[in-house]
Amino acid sequence: MNFLDELKKVCGKNLLTKKEDLYVYAYDTSLNPEKIILPLCVVFPKNSKEISEIVKIANKYNLTLIPRAQGTNHCGATRPSENCIVMHFSKMNKIIEINKENLTAIVEPNVVIGELNKELDKLNLFFPPDPSNLAVSTVGGAVALNAGGPRTFKYGNTKDYVINLEVVLADGTIIETAKNIAKNATGYNLTNLFVGSEGTLGIISKITLKLIPKPQASFVTLAYFDKLETCLNCVNNIISSGFMPSTIDLMDNQTLKTIENFNPCNLLTDMEAGLLIELDGFEKCIQEEMMILKEILEKSGSKKYIQAKTKEENENIWRARRSAFSAATQLKPNVITEDIVVPRNKIIDFVNKIRELSKKYDIQVLIMGHVGDGNIHPHFLLDLENKREKMRHEKLRNELYAYAISINGVLSGEHGIGNTKKKFLPDAIDKNALDLMKKIKNLLDEKNILNTGKTI
Ligand SMILES: Cc1cc2nc3c(=O)[nH]c(=O)nc-3n(C[C@H](O)[C@H](O)[C@H](O)COP(=O)(O)OP(=O)(O)OC[C@H]3O[C@@H](n4cnc5c(N)ncnc54)[C@H](O)[C@@H]3O)c2cc1C
């Protein structure tokens, strides 16, 4: 018997080996790799027992395993490595339980976040992390990347909503990291070790999430400024005023223009910046907070603002913001989305640096991001077939990362490290901490078979 015969015994028909099928799994949302590597096959396990059997086969034949959900990550976290099996979780997409009393949900990894929230909505419950592509991306992908999104300012990242995981380790052992319980200080926090581990420490087969009651209402304000600096100063004025918006998101002039060209929705494209502020909670409180916000915006120099009064107006503003990435892809063949976080009091310096480097290297950029958290997502537009442009972009990226690190920033707040930022990790974190991470990886995956070539 060879490895394929053994896999067939476990997976039956849930196995792909045809070249034309394998090509689909050679890519993810990150840019095309220099070298296209096809997996040896793709498997679709139905439960943790099958995952465990597959892991044992990979061990026996010295093959690597690439866990993959929808492949929408921006960091090459699901790119195949040599001699790999891609493990796709599309057969594990059930919501197992929603428990209103305990405020928990137990789900399989491939449950799509938007679908989960539709079910939670019916019970007035809420899972706040929103990787801005929630119609597609999965809970498993969000857990493995510790994804965030526009609401992290108030609600935190995915890690704040994971209370227990079932994980298949690299030798096939199945563990539960904790219990399905809201509060737990019993032993090491293994749950958080696996959250954000990008499939490199274990394969997540079941997830217990903490839920919160759904806010009664939410309203969005879109404020415009004729100077980017005025807009960024306004962020601090909002935060220091004592209330807690769920979202404070920035769109610079290029972003506003690009969205408006792609999807006309009456954005003011002659303004240098727009700030999307969402307030949520009890409707009466929001009405009051909207009045205070209005005053802050006027005092801070906002030239015009729109406060949504209906669900439709809310949706329109959100639709515009969510279409930014798709809009950017209309302008150039390649869009590189960065995910840098800087201390809030350095945002202006960082944004100025992005503009300076964009000019210096002649690479167009759209600047947007979750500025409430200091999380900036510049979208660089280029054509990677153009070798000179590619080289200019590489230089730009090196300088941008070095600058971010010099002001105590980090290279990812929510998209992860994957394969595309791995080489920068030694410059970005404490050396002793990196050594410890390597030891943890070695301990949990001695043969380095799990998502080989990513993160560590
Ligand atoms: C247009 C757009 C906007 C975005 N905006 C945001 C944003 O605002 N905030 C944000 O946080 N992110 C954002 N993202 C990125 C987002 O984090 C990812 O798209 C999403 O979380 C990945 O989900 P996925 O289901 O596609 O997982 P994949 O991309 O398939 O996988 C992601 C990682 O999880 C691992 N993995 C998947 N399933 C498992 C499993 N069962 N066990 C172990 N490891 C597993 C994979 O190996 C990989 O390392 C955006 C992406 C796009 C395309």
Short mmCIF file of C-alpha atoms and ligand atoms in Angstrom, two decimals:
data_model
loop_
_atom_site.label_atom_id
_atom_site.label_comp_id
_atom_site.label_asym_id
_atom_site.label_seq_id
_atom_site.Cartn_x
_atom_site.Cartn_y
_atom_site.Cartn_z
CA MET A 1 0.00 0.00 0.00
CA ASN A 2 1.16 3.57 -0.63
CA PHE A 3 0.00 6.75 1.13
CA LEU A 4 -2.84 7.33 -1.36
CA ASP A 5 -4.25 3.84 -0.78
CA GLU A 6 -4.14 4.46 2.95
CA LEU A 7 -5.78 7.88 2.60
CA LYS A 8 -8.51 6.37 0.40
CA LYS A 9 -9.31 3.91 3.17
CA VAL A 10 -9.91 6.83 5.56
CA CYS A 11 -11.45 9.41 3.22
CA GLY A 12 -13.18 7.33 0.55
CA LYS A 13 -14.31 9.71 -2.18
CA ASN A 14 -13.32 12.76 -0.16
CA LEU A 15 -9.92 12.90 -1.78
CA LEU A 16 -8.67 14.84 -4.84
CA THR A 17 -5.63 13.81 -6.86
CA LYS A 18 -6.23 15.19 -10.39
CA LYS A 19 -3.75 17.87 -11.41
CA GLU A 20 -6.46 20.29 -12.53
CA ASP A 21 -8.11 20.00 -9.09
CA LEU A 22 -4.82 20.40 -7.23
CA TYR A 23 -4.07 23.73 -8.97
CA VAL A 24 -6.98 25.35 -7.12
CA TYR A 25 -5.24 24.66 -3.81
CA ALA A 26 -1.87 26.07 -4.88
CA TYR A 27 -3.07 29.63 -4.23
CA ASP A 28 -4.70 31.76 -1.57
CA THR A 29 -5.63 35.47 -1.37
CA SER A 30 -1.99 36.45 -0.87
CA LEU A 31 -0.02 37.19 -4.03
CA ASN A 32 1.03 34.40 -6.34
CA PRO A 33 4.09 32.64 -4.95
CA GLU A 34 7.31 32.77 -7.02
CA LYS A 35 7.14 29.02 -7.36
CA ILE A 36 3.82 27.23 -7.70
CA ILE A 37 3.82 24.05 -5.62
CA LEU A 38 0.99 21.58 -6.14
CA PRO A 39 -0.08 19.45 -3.19
CA LEU A 40 0.13 15.68 -3.63
CA CYS A 41 -3.57 15.48 -2.88
CA VAL A 42 -6.41 17.23 -1.05
CA VAL A 43 -8.38 15.48 1.70
CA PHE A 44 -11.74 16.43 3.19
CA PRO A 45 -12.04 14.87 6.67
CA LYS A 46 -15.50 14.61 8.26
CA ASN A 47 -14.48 14.48 11.94
CA SER A 48 -11.56 14.56 14.37
CA LYS A 49 -11.08 10.80 14.16
CA GLU A 50 -10.48 11.02 10.40
CA ILE A 51 -8.15 13.99 10.91
CA SER A 52 -6.17 11.92 13.40
CA GLU A 53 -5.91 8.98 10.96
CA ILE A 54 -4.73 11.31 8.19
CA VAL A 55 -2.11 12.89 10.48
CA LYS A 56 -0.79 9.40 11.33
CA ILE A 57 -0.49 8.57 7.61
CA ALA A 58 1.37 11.85 7.00
CA ASN A 59 3.78 10.90 9.79
CA LYS A 60 4.32 7.42 8.43
CA TYR A 61 5.19 8.67 4.92
CA ASN A 62 7.01 11.86 5.99
CA LEU A 63 4.47 14.13 4.31
CA THR A 64 3.45 17.61 5.46
CA LEU A 65 -0.10 18.83 6.10
CA ILE A 66 -1.53 22.20 5.15
CA PRO A 67 -4.80 22.98 6.99
CA ARG A 68 -7.01 25.10 4.77
CA ALA A 69 -10.41 26.72 5.24
CA GLN A 70 -11.50 29.23 2.55
CA GLY A 71 -7.98 30.41 1.69
CA THR A 72 -8.85 34.10 2.11
CA ASN A 73 -5.85 34.95 4.31
CA HIS A 74 -3.48 37.67 3.08
CA CYS A 75 -0.20 36.14 4.29
CA GLY A 76 0.37 32.93 2.31
CA ALA A 77 -0.73 30.90 5.35
CA THR A 78 -2.30 28.17 3.22
CA ARG A 79 0.30 27.90 0.47
CA PRO A 80 1.39 24.30 -0.13
CA SER A 81 4.89 23.15 0.79
CA GLU A 82 6.82 20.33 -0.94
CA ASN A 83 5.28 16.84 -0.51
CA CYS A 84 2.18 18.08 1.23
CA ILE A 85 -1.39 17.01 1.72
CA VAL A 86 -3.87 19.89 1.83
CA MET A 87 -6.53 19.28 4.47
CA HIS A 88 -9.72 21.14 3.61
CA PHE A 89 -12.51 21.38 6.18
CA SER A 90 -15.55 21.91 3.95
CA LYS A 91 -17.12 18.67 5.28
CA MET A 92 -16.86 20.04 8.84
CA ASN A 93 -19.25 22.99 8.70
CA LYS A 94 -21.92 22.24 11.29
CA ILE A 95 -23.09 24.47 14.10
CA ILE A 96 -23.28 21.77 16.77
CA GLU A 97 -24.95 23.76 19.53
CA ILE A 98 -25.96 27.29 20.47
CA ASN A 99 -26.57 27.58 24.19
CA LYS A 100 -28.43 30.77 25.11
CA GLU A 101 -28.19 30.24 28.88
CA ASN A 102 -24.45 29.62 28.88
CA LEU A 103 -23.80 32.15 26.08
CA THR A 104 -21.74 29.62 24.11
CA ALA A 105 -21.72 28.08 20.64
CA ILE A 106 -19.96 24.85 19.67
CA VAL A 107 -19.02 24.75 16.00
CA GLU A 108 -17.00 22.76 13.52
CA PRO A 109 -14.10 24.71 12.00
CA ASN A 110 -15.58 25.47 8.58
CA VAL A 111 -18.69 27.29 9.79
CA VAL A 112 -18.81 30.58 7.89
CA ILE A 113 -18.84 33.53 10.32
CA GLY A 114 -21.69 35.33 8.52
CA GLU A 115 -23.83 32.15 8.65
CA LEU A 116 -23.13 31.73 12.36
CA ASN A 117 -24.17 35.32 13.03
CA LYS A 118 -27.42 34.79 11.07
CA GLU A 119 -28.31 31.94 13.44
CA LEU A 120 -27.20 33.91 16.51
CA ASP A 121 -29.26 36.88 15.37
CA LYS A 122 -32.45 34.85 15.76
CA LEU A 123 -31.60 34.40 19.46
CA ASN A 124 -30.37 37.98 19.99
CA LEU A 125 -26.81 36.73 20.43
CA PHE A 126 -23.61 37.97 18.83
CA PHE A 127 -20.08 36.83 17.86
CA PRO A 128 -18.28 40.14 17.26
CA PRO A 129 -15.08 39.25 15.28
CA ASP A 130 -15.61 40.24 11.66
CA PRO A 131 -12.72 39.72 9.23
CA SER A 132 -14.55 42.07 6.78
CA ASN A 133 -15.20 39.12 4.45
CA LEU A 134 -17.60 37.35 6.79
CA ALA A 135 -19.77 36.01 3.97
CA VAL A 136 -16.86 33.72 3.11
CA SER A 137 -14.30 33.31 5.89
CA THR A 138 -14.69 30.67 8.59
CA VAL A 139 -14.54 30.45 12.35
CA GLY A 140 -11.60 27.97 12.08
CA GLY A 141 -9.63 30.38 9.86
CA ALA A 142 -10.39 33.29 12.21
CA VAL A 143 -9.31 31.24 15.26
CA ALA A 144 -6.10 30.06 13.57
CA LEU A 145 -5.21 33.66 12.59
CA ASN A 146 -6.69 35.42 15.63
CA ALA A 147 -8.60 37.58 13.14
CA GLY A 148 -10.16 40.86 14.22
CA GLY A 149 -11.85 43.40 11.99
CA PRO A 150 -13.46 46.81 12.44
CA ARG A 151 -15.08 46.09 15.82
CA THR A 152 -11.93 45.09 17.73
CA PHE A 153 -11.67 48.58 19.25
CA LYS A 154 -14.59 47.77 21.53
CA TYR A 155 -14.84 43.97 21.38
CA GLY A 156 -11.33 42.57 20.90
CA ASN A 157 -9.99 39.89 18.54
CA THR A 158 -11.12 36.28 18.05
CA LYS A 159 -8.97 35.14 21.00
CA ASP A 160 -11.37 36.96 23.34
CA TYR A 161 -14.22 34.66 22.24
CA VAL A 162 -12.60 31.21 22.25
CA ILE A 163 -13.04 29.22 25.45
CA ASN A 164 -12.27 25.66 24.41
CA LEU A 165 -10.80 23.85 21.42
CA GLU A 166 -10.64 20.27 20.30
CA VAL A 167 -7.24 19.92 18.62
CA VAL A 168 -5.58 17.05 16.77
CA LEU A 169 -1.87 17.15 17.53
CA ALA A 170 0.95 16.31 15.09
CA ASP A 171 1.13 12.68 16.33
CA GLY A 172 -2.64 12.18 15.94
CA THR A 173 -3.54 12.61 19.63
CA ILE A 174 -6.85 14.42 20.16
CA ILE A 175 -6.99 16.91 23.07
CA GLU A 176 -9.44 19.37 24.57
CA THR A 177 -7.62 22.52 25.65
CA ALA A 178 -10.12 23.52 28.39
CA LYS A 179 -13.82 23.08 29.21
CA ASN A 180 -16.96 24.65 27.77
CA ILE A 181 -17.14 27.08 30.60
CA ALA A 182 -17.05 30.86 30.79
CA LYS A 183 -14.34 31.25 33.41
CA ASN A 184 -11.37 28.96 33.83
CA ALA A 185 -8.01 29.32 35.56
CA THR A 186 -7.34 25.60 35.75
CA GLY A 187 -3.89 24.93 34.31
CA TYR A 188 -2.01 26.67 31.51
CA ASN A 189 -4.04 28.58 28.92
CA LEU A 190 -3.58 26.06 26.10
CA THR A 191 -6.56 27.49 24.25
CA ASN A 192 -4.73 30.74 23.60
CA LEU A 193 -1.61 28.87 22.54
CA PHE A 194 -3.52 27.43 19.59
CA VAL A 195 -5.43 30.63 18.76
CA GLY A 196 -3.31 32.50 16.21
CA SER A 197 -0.95 29.54 15.69
CA GLU A 198 -1.82 29.49 11.95
CA GLY A 199 -2.20 25.70 11.79
CA THR A 200 1.43 25.16 12.79
CA LEU A 201 0.83 23.62 16.25
CA GLY A 202 -2.27 21.47 15.80
CA ILE A 203 -5.40 21.00 13.73
CA ILE A 204 -8.53 22.52 15.21
CA SER A 205 -11.49 20.16 14.90
CA LYS A 206 -14.07 21.76 17.20
CA ILE A 207 -14.42 25.24 18.69
CA THR A 208 -16.41 26.49 21.67
CA LEU A 209 -17.08 30.20 21.41
CA LYS A 210 -18.12 32.69 24.02
CA LEU A 211 -21.05 34.81 22.83
CA ILE A 212 -22.43 38.12 23.98
CA PRO A 213 -25.96 39.56 23.87
CA LYS A 214 -26.58 41.32 20.58
CA PRO A 215 -26.47 45.11 20.93
CA GLN A 216 -30.03 46.42 20.56
CA ALA A 217 -29.05 48.88 17.83
CA SER A 218 -26.05 50.21 15.95
CA PHE A 219 -25.63 53.43 14.00
CA VAL A 220 -22.86 54.60 11.75
CA THR A 221 -21.53 58.12 11.25
CA LEU A 222 -19.33 58.94 8.28
CA ALA A 223 -17.33 62.10 8.94
CA TYR A 224 -15.24 63.90 6.31
CA PHE A 225 -12.13 66.04 6.80
CA ASP A 226 -10.18 68.23 4.40
CA LYS A 227 -6.90 67.28 6.10
CA LEU A 228 -5.81 63.75 6.98
CA GLU A 229 -4.06 65.03 10.12
CA THR A 230 -7.25 66.72 11.33
CA CYS A 231 -9.06 63.42 10.83
CA LEU A 232 -6.47 61.45 12.81
CA ASN A 233 -6.48 64.03 15.62
CA CYS A 234 -10.23 63.62 15.78
CA VAL A 235 -9.74 59.90 16.60
CA ASN A 236 -8.02 60.89 19.84
CA ASN A 237 -10.73 63.44 20.62
CA ILE A 238 -13.39 60.73 20.24
CA ILE A 239 -11.53 58.24 22.41
CA SER A 240 -10.80 60.73 25.18
CA SER A 241 -14.44 61.79 25.36
CA GLY A 242 -15.35 58.75 27.49
CA PHE A 243 -17.59 56.61 25.30
CA MET A 244 -16.63 53.52 23.37
CA PRO A 245 -17.52 53.30 19.66
CA SER A 246 -17.47 49.76 18.29
CA THR A 247 -15.61 50.96 15.18
CA ILE A 248 -13.32 53.85 14.29
CA ASP A 249 -12.14 53.23 10.72
CA LEU A 250 -10.17 55.44 8.35
CA MET A 251 -10.47 55.83 4.56
CA ASP A 252 -8.07 58.27 2.89
CA ASN A 253 -8.93 60.27 -0.23
CA GLN A 254 -7.58 57.61 -2.63
CA THR A 255 -9.70 54.98 -0.88
CA LEU A 256 -12.84 57.15 -1.06
CA LYS A 257 -12.26 57.81 -4.76
CA THR A 258 -11.54 54.18 -5.59
CA ILE A 259 -14.65 52.92 -3.81
CA GLU A 260 -16.83 55.59 -5.43
CA ASN A 261 -15.55 54.70 -8.92
CA PHE A 262 -16.16 51.01 -8.34
CA ASN A 263 -19.46 51.27 -6.56
CA PRO A 264 -21.03 54.77 -6.67
CA CYS A 265 -22.53 55.47 -3.25
CA ASN A 266 -22.25 59.27 -2.91
CA LEU A 267 -18.97 59.37 -0.99
CA LEU A 268 -17.38 62.82 -0.93
CA THR A 269 -14.31 62.27 -3.05
CA ASP A 270 -12.97 65.83 -2.72
CA MET A 271 -12.24 65.28 0.98
CA GLU A 272 -8.83 64.13 2.18
CA ALA A 273 -10.20 61.59 4.62
CA GLY A 274 -13.32 59.89 5.92
CA LEU A 275 -13.83 58.41 9.36
CA LEU A 276 -16.41 55.68 9.87
CA ILE A 277 -17.61 55.58 13.46
CA GLU A 278 -20.10 52.98 14.64
CA LEU A 279 -21.90 53.29 17.96
CA ASP A 280 -23.85 50.35 19.33
CA GLY A 281 -25.88 49.50 22.43
CA PHE A 282 -29.28 50.64 23.67
CA GLU A 283 -30.96 52.92 21.17
CA LYS A 284 -31.60 55.70 23.72
CA CYS A 285 -27.92 55.75 24.74
CA ILE A 286 -26.80 55.80 21.12
CA GLN A 287 -29.02 58.79 20.37
CA GLU A 288 -27.31 60.65 23.20
CA GLU A 289 -23.85 59.50 22.14
CA MET A 290 -24.57 60.58 18.55
CA MET A 291 -25.26 64.09 19.84
CA ILE A 292 -21.95 64.13 21.74
CA LEU A 293 -20.16 62.71 18.70
CA LYS A 294 -21.65 65.48 16.55
CA GLU A 295 -20.16 68.10 18.86
CA ILE A 296 -16.76 66.39 18.87
CA LEU A 297 -16.73 66.16 15.07
CA GLU A 298 -17.60 69.85 14.70
CA LYS A 299 -15.00 70.92 17.26
CA SER A 300 -12.41 68.66 15.62
CA GLY A 301 -12.89 70.28 12.21
CA SER A 302 -15.01 67.74 10.33
CA LYS A 303 -16.21 69.49 7.15
CA LYS A 304 -19.28 67.32 6.73
CA TYR A 305 -20.74 64.25 8.36
CA ILE A 306 -23.60 61.87 7.69
CA GLN A 307 -25.29 60.14 10.59
CA ALA A 308 -27.23 57.11 9.36
CA LYS A 309 -30.79 57.08 10.64
CA THR A 310 -32.06 53.88 9.09
CA LYS A 311 -30.84 50.33 8.68
CA GLU A 312 -30.48 50.94 4.92
CA GLU A 313 -28.29 54.03 5.45
CA ASN A 314 -26.14 52.01 7.87
CA GLU A 315 -25.82 49.16 5.37
CA ASN A 316 -24.86 51.54 2.55
CA ILE A 317 -21.96 53.00 4.50
CA TRP A 318 -20.75 49.56 5.58
CA ARG A 319 -21.09 48.20 2.02
CA ALA A 320 -18.88 51.03 0.79
CA ARG A 321 -16.19 50.31 3.40
CA ARG A 322 -16.31 46.54 2.80
CA SER A 323 -15.87 46.98 -0.94
CA ALA A 324 -12.50 48.77 -0.55
CA PHE A 325 -10.34 45.72 -1.31
CA SER A 326 -12.39 44.65 -4.34
CA ALA A 327 -12.38 48.25 -5.58
CA ALA A 328 -8.58 48.41 -5.23
CA THR A 329 -8.17 45.27 -7.36
CA GLN A 330 -9.73 47.16 -10.31
CA LEU A 331 -6.80 49.57 -10.46
CA LYS A 332 -3.75 47.32 -10.82
CA PRO A 333 -3.14 43.60 -11.30
CA ASN A 334 -1.85 43.13 -7.73
CA VAL A 335 -2.94 44.56 -4.39
CA ILE A 336 -0.72 44.00 -1.35
CA THR A 337 -2.58 44.58 1.90
CA GLU A 338 -0.43 45.38 4.92
CA ASP A 339 -1.59 44.96 8.51
CA ILE A 340 0.67 47.03 10.73
CA VAL A 341 -0.24 48.20 14.22
CA VAL A 342 1.46 51.23 15.77
CA PRO A 343 0.89 52.96 19.10
CA ARG A 344 -2.10 55.26 18.71
CA ASN A 345 0.00 58.36 19.37
CA LYS A 346 2.23 57.43 16.39
CA ILE A 347 -0.52 56.94 13.79
CA ILE A 348 0.04 60.34 12.15
CA ASP A 349 3.81 59.72 11.86
CA PHE A 350 3.17 56.29 10.42
CA VAL A 351 0.62 57.48 7.87
CA ASN A 352 3.02 60.25 6.80
CA LYS A 353 5.74 57.62 6.40
CA ILE A 354 3.49 55.52 4.16
CA ARG A 355 2.82 58.55 1.95
CA GLU A 356 6.52 59.47 1.85
CA LEU A 357 7.53 55.92 0.82
CA SER A 358 4.71 55.67 -1.71
CA LYS A 359 6.10 58.82 -3.39
CA LYS A 360 9.75 57.80 -3.07
CA TYR A 361 9.19 54.40 -4.70
CA ASP A 362 6.38 55.50 -7.03
CA ILE A 363 3.92 52.87 -5.81
CA GLN A 364 0.27 53.90 -5.52
CA VAL A 365 -1.31 53.35 -2.11
CA LEU A 366 -4.77 53.45 -0.57
CA ILE A 367 -4.61 54.05 3.19
CA MET A 368 -7.37 52.61 5.33
CA GLY A 369 -7.62 50.72 8.58
CA HIS A 370 -8.97 50.29 12.05
CA VAL A 371 -7.40 53.48 13.41
CA GLY A 372 -9.12 53.13 16.77
CA ASP A 373 -6.64 50.29 17.42
CA GLY A 374 -3.71 51.88 15.58
CA ASN A 375 -4.14 49.09 12.98
CA ILE A 376 -3.35 50.51 9.54
CA HIS A 377 -4.00 48.58 6.32
CA PRO A 378 -2.19 50.38 3.49
CA HIS A 379 -3.13 48.70 0.19
CA PHE A 380 -0.20 48.96 -2.24
CA LEU A 381 -1.14 48.69 -5.91
CA LEU A 382 1.32 47.31 -8.42
CA ASP A 383 2.04 44.96 -11.27
CA LEU A 384 4.33 42.18 -10.10
CA GLU A 385 5.10 41.22 -13.70
CA ASN A 386 6.93 44.54 -13.85
CA LYS A 387 10.28 43.53 -12.31
CA ARG A 388 11.33 47.11 -11.53
CA GLU A 389 8.07 47.88 -9.79
CA LYS A 390 8.39 44.65 -7.83
CA MET A 391 11.90 45.60 -6.66
CA ARG A 392 10.76 49.09 -5.72
CA HIS A 393 7.95 47.59 -3.69
CA GLU A 394 10.34 45.25 -1.87
CA LYS A 395 12.50 48.20 -0.84
CA LEU A 396 9.41 50.12 0.23
CA ARG A 397 8.23 47.18 2.35
CA ASN A 398 11.63 46.78 4.05
CA GLU A 399 11.69 50.47 4.96
CA LEU A 400 8.07 50.49 6.10
CA TYR A 401 8.51 47.47 8.38
CA ALA A 402 11.78 48.84 9.81
CA TYR A 403 10.04 52.14 10.56
CA ALA A 404 7.03 50.42 12.16
CA ILE A 405 9.33 48.35 14.39
CA SER A 406 11.36 51.46 15.32
CA ILE A 407 8.22 53.12 16.71
CA ASN A 408 7.24 49.99 18.69
CA GLY A 409 4.76 48.75 16.12
CA VAL A 410 4.05 45.15 15.12
CA LEU A 411 3.89 43.56 11.66
CA SER A 412 0.44 42.05 12.07
CA GLY A 413 -2.57 42.86 14.19
CA GLU A 414 -4.99 40.36 12.64
CA HIS A 415 -3.85 38.91 9.30
CA GLY A 416 -1.01 36.77 10.67
CA ILE A 417 2.56 36.09 9.54
CA GLY A 418 2.18 33.03 7.30
CA ASN A 419 4.78 32.60 4.66
CA THR A 420 5.00 36.19 3.37
CA LYS A 421 6.22 37.92 6.56
CA LYS A 422 8.13 35.03 8.12
CA LYS A 423 11.57 36.38 7.23
CA PHE A 424 10.85 39.62 9.12
CA LEU A 425 9.91 37.91 12.39
CA PRO A 426 13.43 37.91 13.96
CA ASP A 427 13.49 41.73 13.66
CA ALA A 428 9.97 42.11 14.95
CA ILE A 429 9.94 40.19 18.25
CA ASP A 430 12.20 39.61 21.22
CA LYS A 431 14.92 37.06 20.41
CA ASN A 432 14.36 35.00 23.58
CA ALA A 433 10.62 34.95 22.91
CA LEU A 434 11.25 33.74 19.34
CA ASP A 435 13.57 30.99 20.68
CA LEU A 436 10.82 29.89 23.07
CA MET A 437 8.29 29.85 20.20
CA LYS A 438 10.65 27.61 18.22
CA LYS A 439 10.95 25.25 21.21
CA ILE A 440 7.15 25.10 21.52
CA LYS A 441 6.85 24.32 17.80
CA ASN A 442 9.51 21.59 18.17
CA LEU A 443 7.79 20.09 21.16
CA LEU A 444 4.37 19.95 19.55
CA ASP A 445 5.49 19.12 16.01
CA GLU A 446 8.88 17.46 16.23
CA LYS A 447 8.91 16.37 12.57
CA ASN A 448 7.66 19.77 11.36
CA ILE A 449 4.73 18.35 9.42
CA LEU A 450 2.06 20.97 10.31
CA ASN A 451 1.76 23.93 7.94
CA THR A 452 5.46 23.66 7.16
CA GLY A 453 7.23 26.89 6.21
CA LYS A 454 4.79 29.24 7.94
CA THR A 455 5.27 31.68 10.85
CA ILE A 456 8.10 30.04 12.84
C1 LIG B 1 -11.32 41.46 1.47
C2 LIG B 1 -10.70 40.97 2.74
C3 LIG B 1 -10.77 41.76 3.88
C4 LIG B 1 -10.22 41.31 5.08
N1 LIG B 1 -10.33 42.11 6.17
C5 LIG B 1 -9.90 41.63 7.37
C6 LIG B 1 -10.12 42.38 8.57
O1 LIG B 1 -10.64 43.48 8.57
N2 LIG B 1 -9.69 41.83 9.71
C7 LIG B 1 -9.09 40.59 9.77
O2 LIG B 1 -8.75 40.12 10.85
N3 LIG B 1 -8.86 39.90 8.66
C8 LIG B 1 -9.24 40.36 7.47
N4 LIG B 1 -9.02 39.62 6.34
C9 LIG B 1 -8.21 38.41 6.44
C10 LIG B 1 -8.95 37.35 7.25
O3 LIG B 1 -8.26 37.22 8.46
C11 LIG B 1 -8.93 36.05 6.65
O4 LIG B 1 -9.52 36.23 5.37
C12 LIG B 1 -9.77 35.01 7.42
O5 LIG B 1 -9.71 35.08 8.81
C13 LIG B 1 -9.25 33.65 6.99
O6 LIG B 1 -10.34 32.77 6.98
P1 LIG B 1 -10.38 31.52 6.02
O7 LIG B 1 -11.58 30.77 6.45
O8 LIG B 1 -10.31 31.88 4.59
O9 LIG B 1 -9.04 30.73 6.44
P2 LIG B 1 -7.77 30.32 5.55
O10 LIG B 1 -7.25 31.50 4.84
O11 LIG B 1 -8.10 29.12 4.75
O12 LIG B 1 -6.77 29.88 6.69
C14 LIG B 1 -6.21 30.81 7.56
C15 LIG B 1 -5.22 30.11 8.51
O13 LIG B 1 -5.93 29.21 9.33
C16 LIG B 1 -5.37 27.90 9.25
N5 LIG B 1 -6.50 27.00 9.45
C17 LIG B 1 -7.68 27.00 8.82
N6 LIG B 1 -8.49 26.07 9.35
C18 LIG B 1 -7.77 25.46 10.33
C19 LIG B 1 -8.05 24.41 11.24
N7 LIG B 1 -9.23 23.80 11.28
N8 LIG B 1 -7.09 24.03 12.11
C20 LIG B 1 -5.88 24.65 12.11
N9 LIG B 1 -5.57 25.64 11.28
C21 LIG B 1 -6.50 26.06 10.40
C22 LIG B 1 -4.70 27.84 7.89
O14 LIG B 1 -3.65 26.89 7.86
C23 LIG B 1 -4.16 29.27 7.81
O15 LIG B 1 -2.98 29.34 8.55
C24 LIG B 1 -9.54 40.05 5.13
C25 LIG B 1 -9.47 39.26 3.98
C26 LIG B 1 -10.04 39.70 2.79
C27 LIG B 1 -9.93 38.83 1.57
#
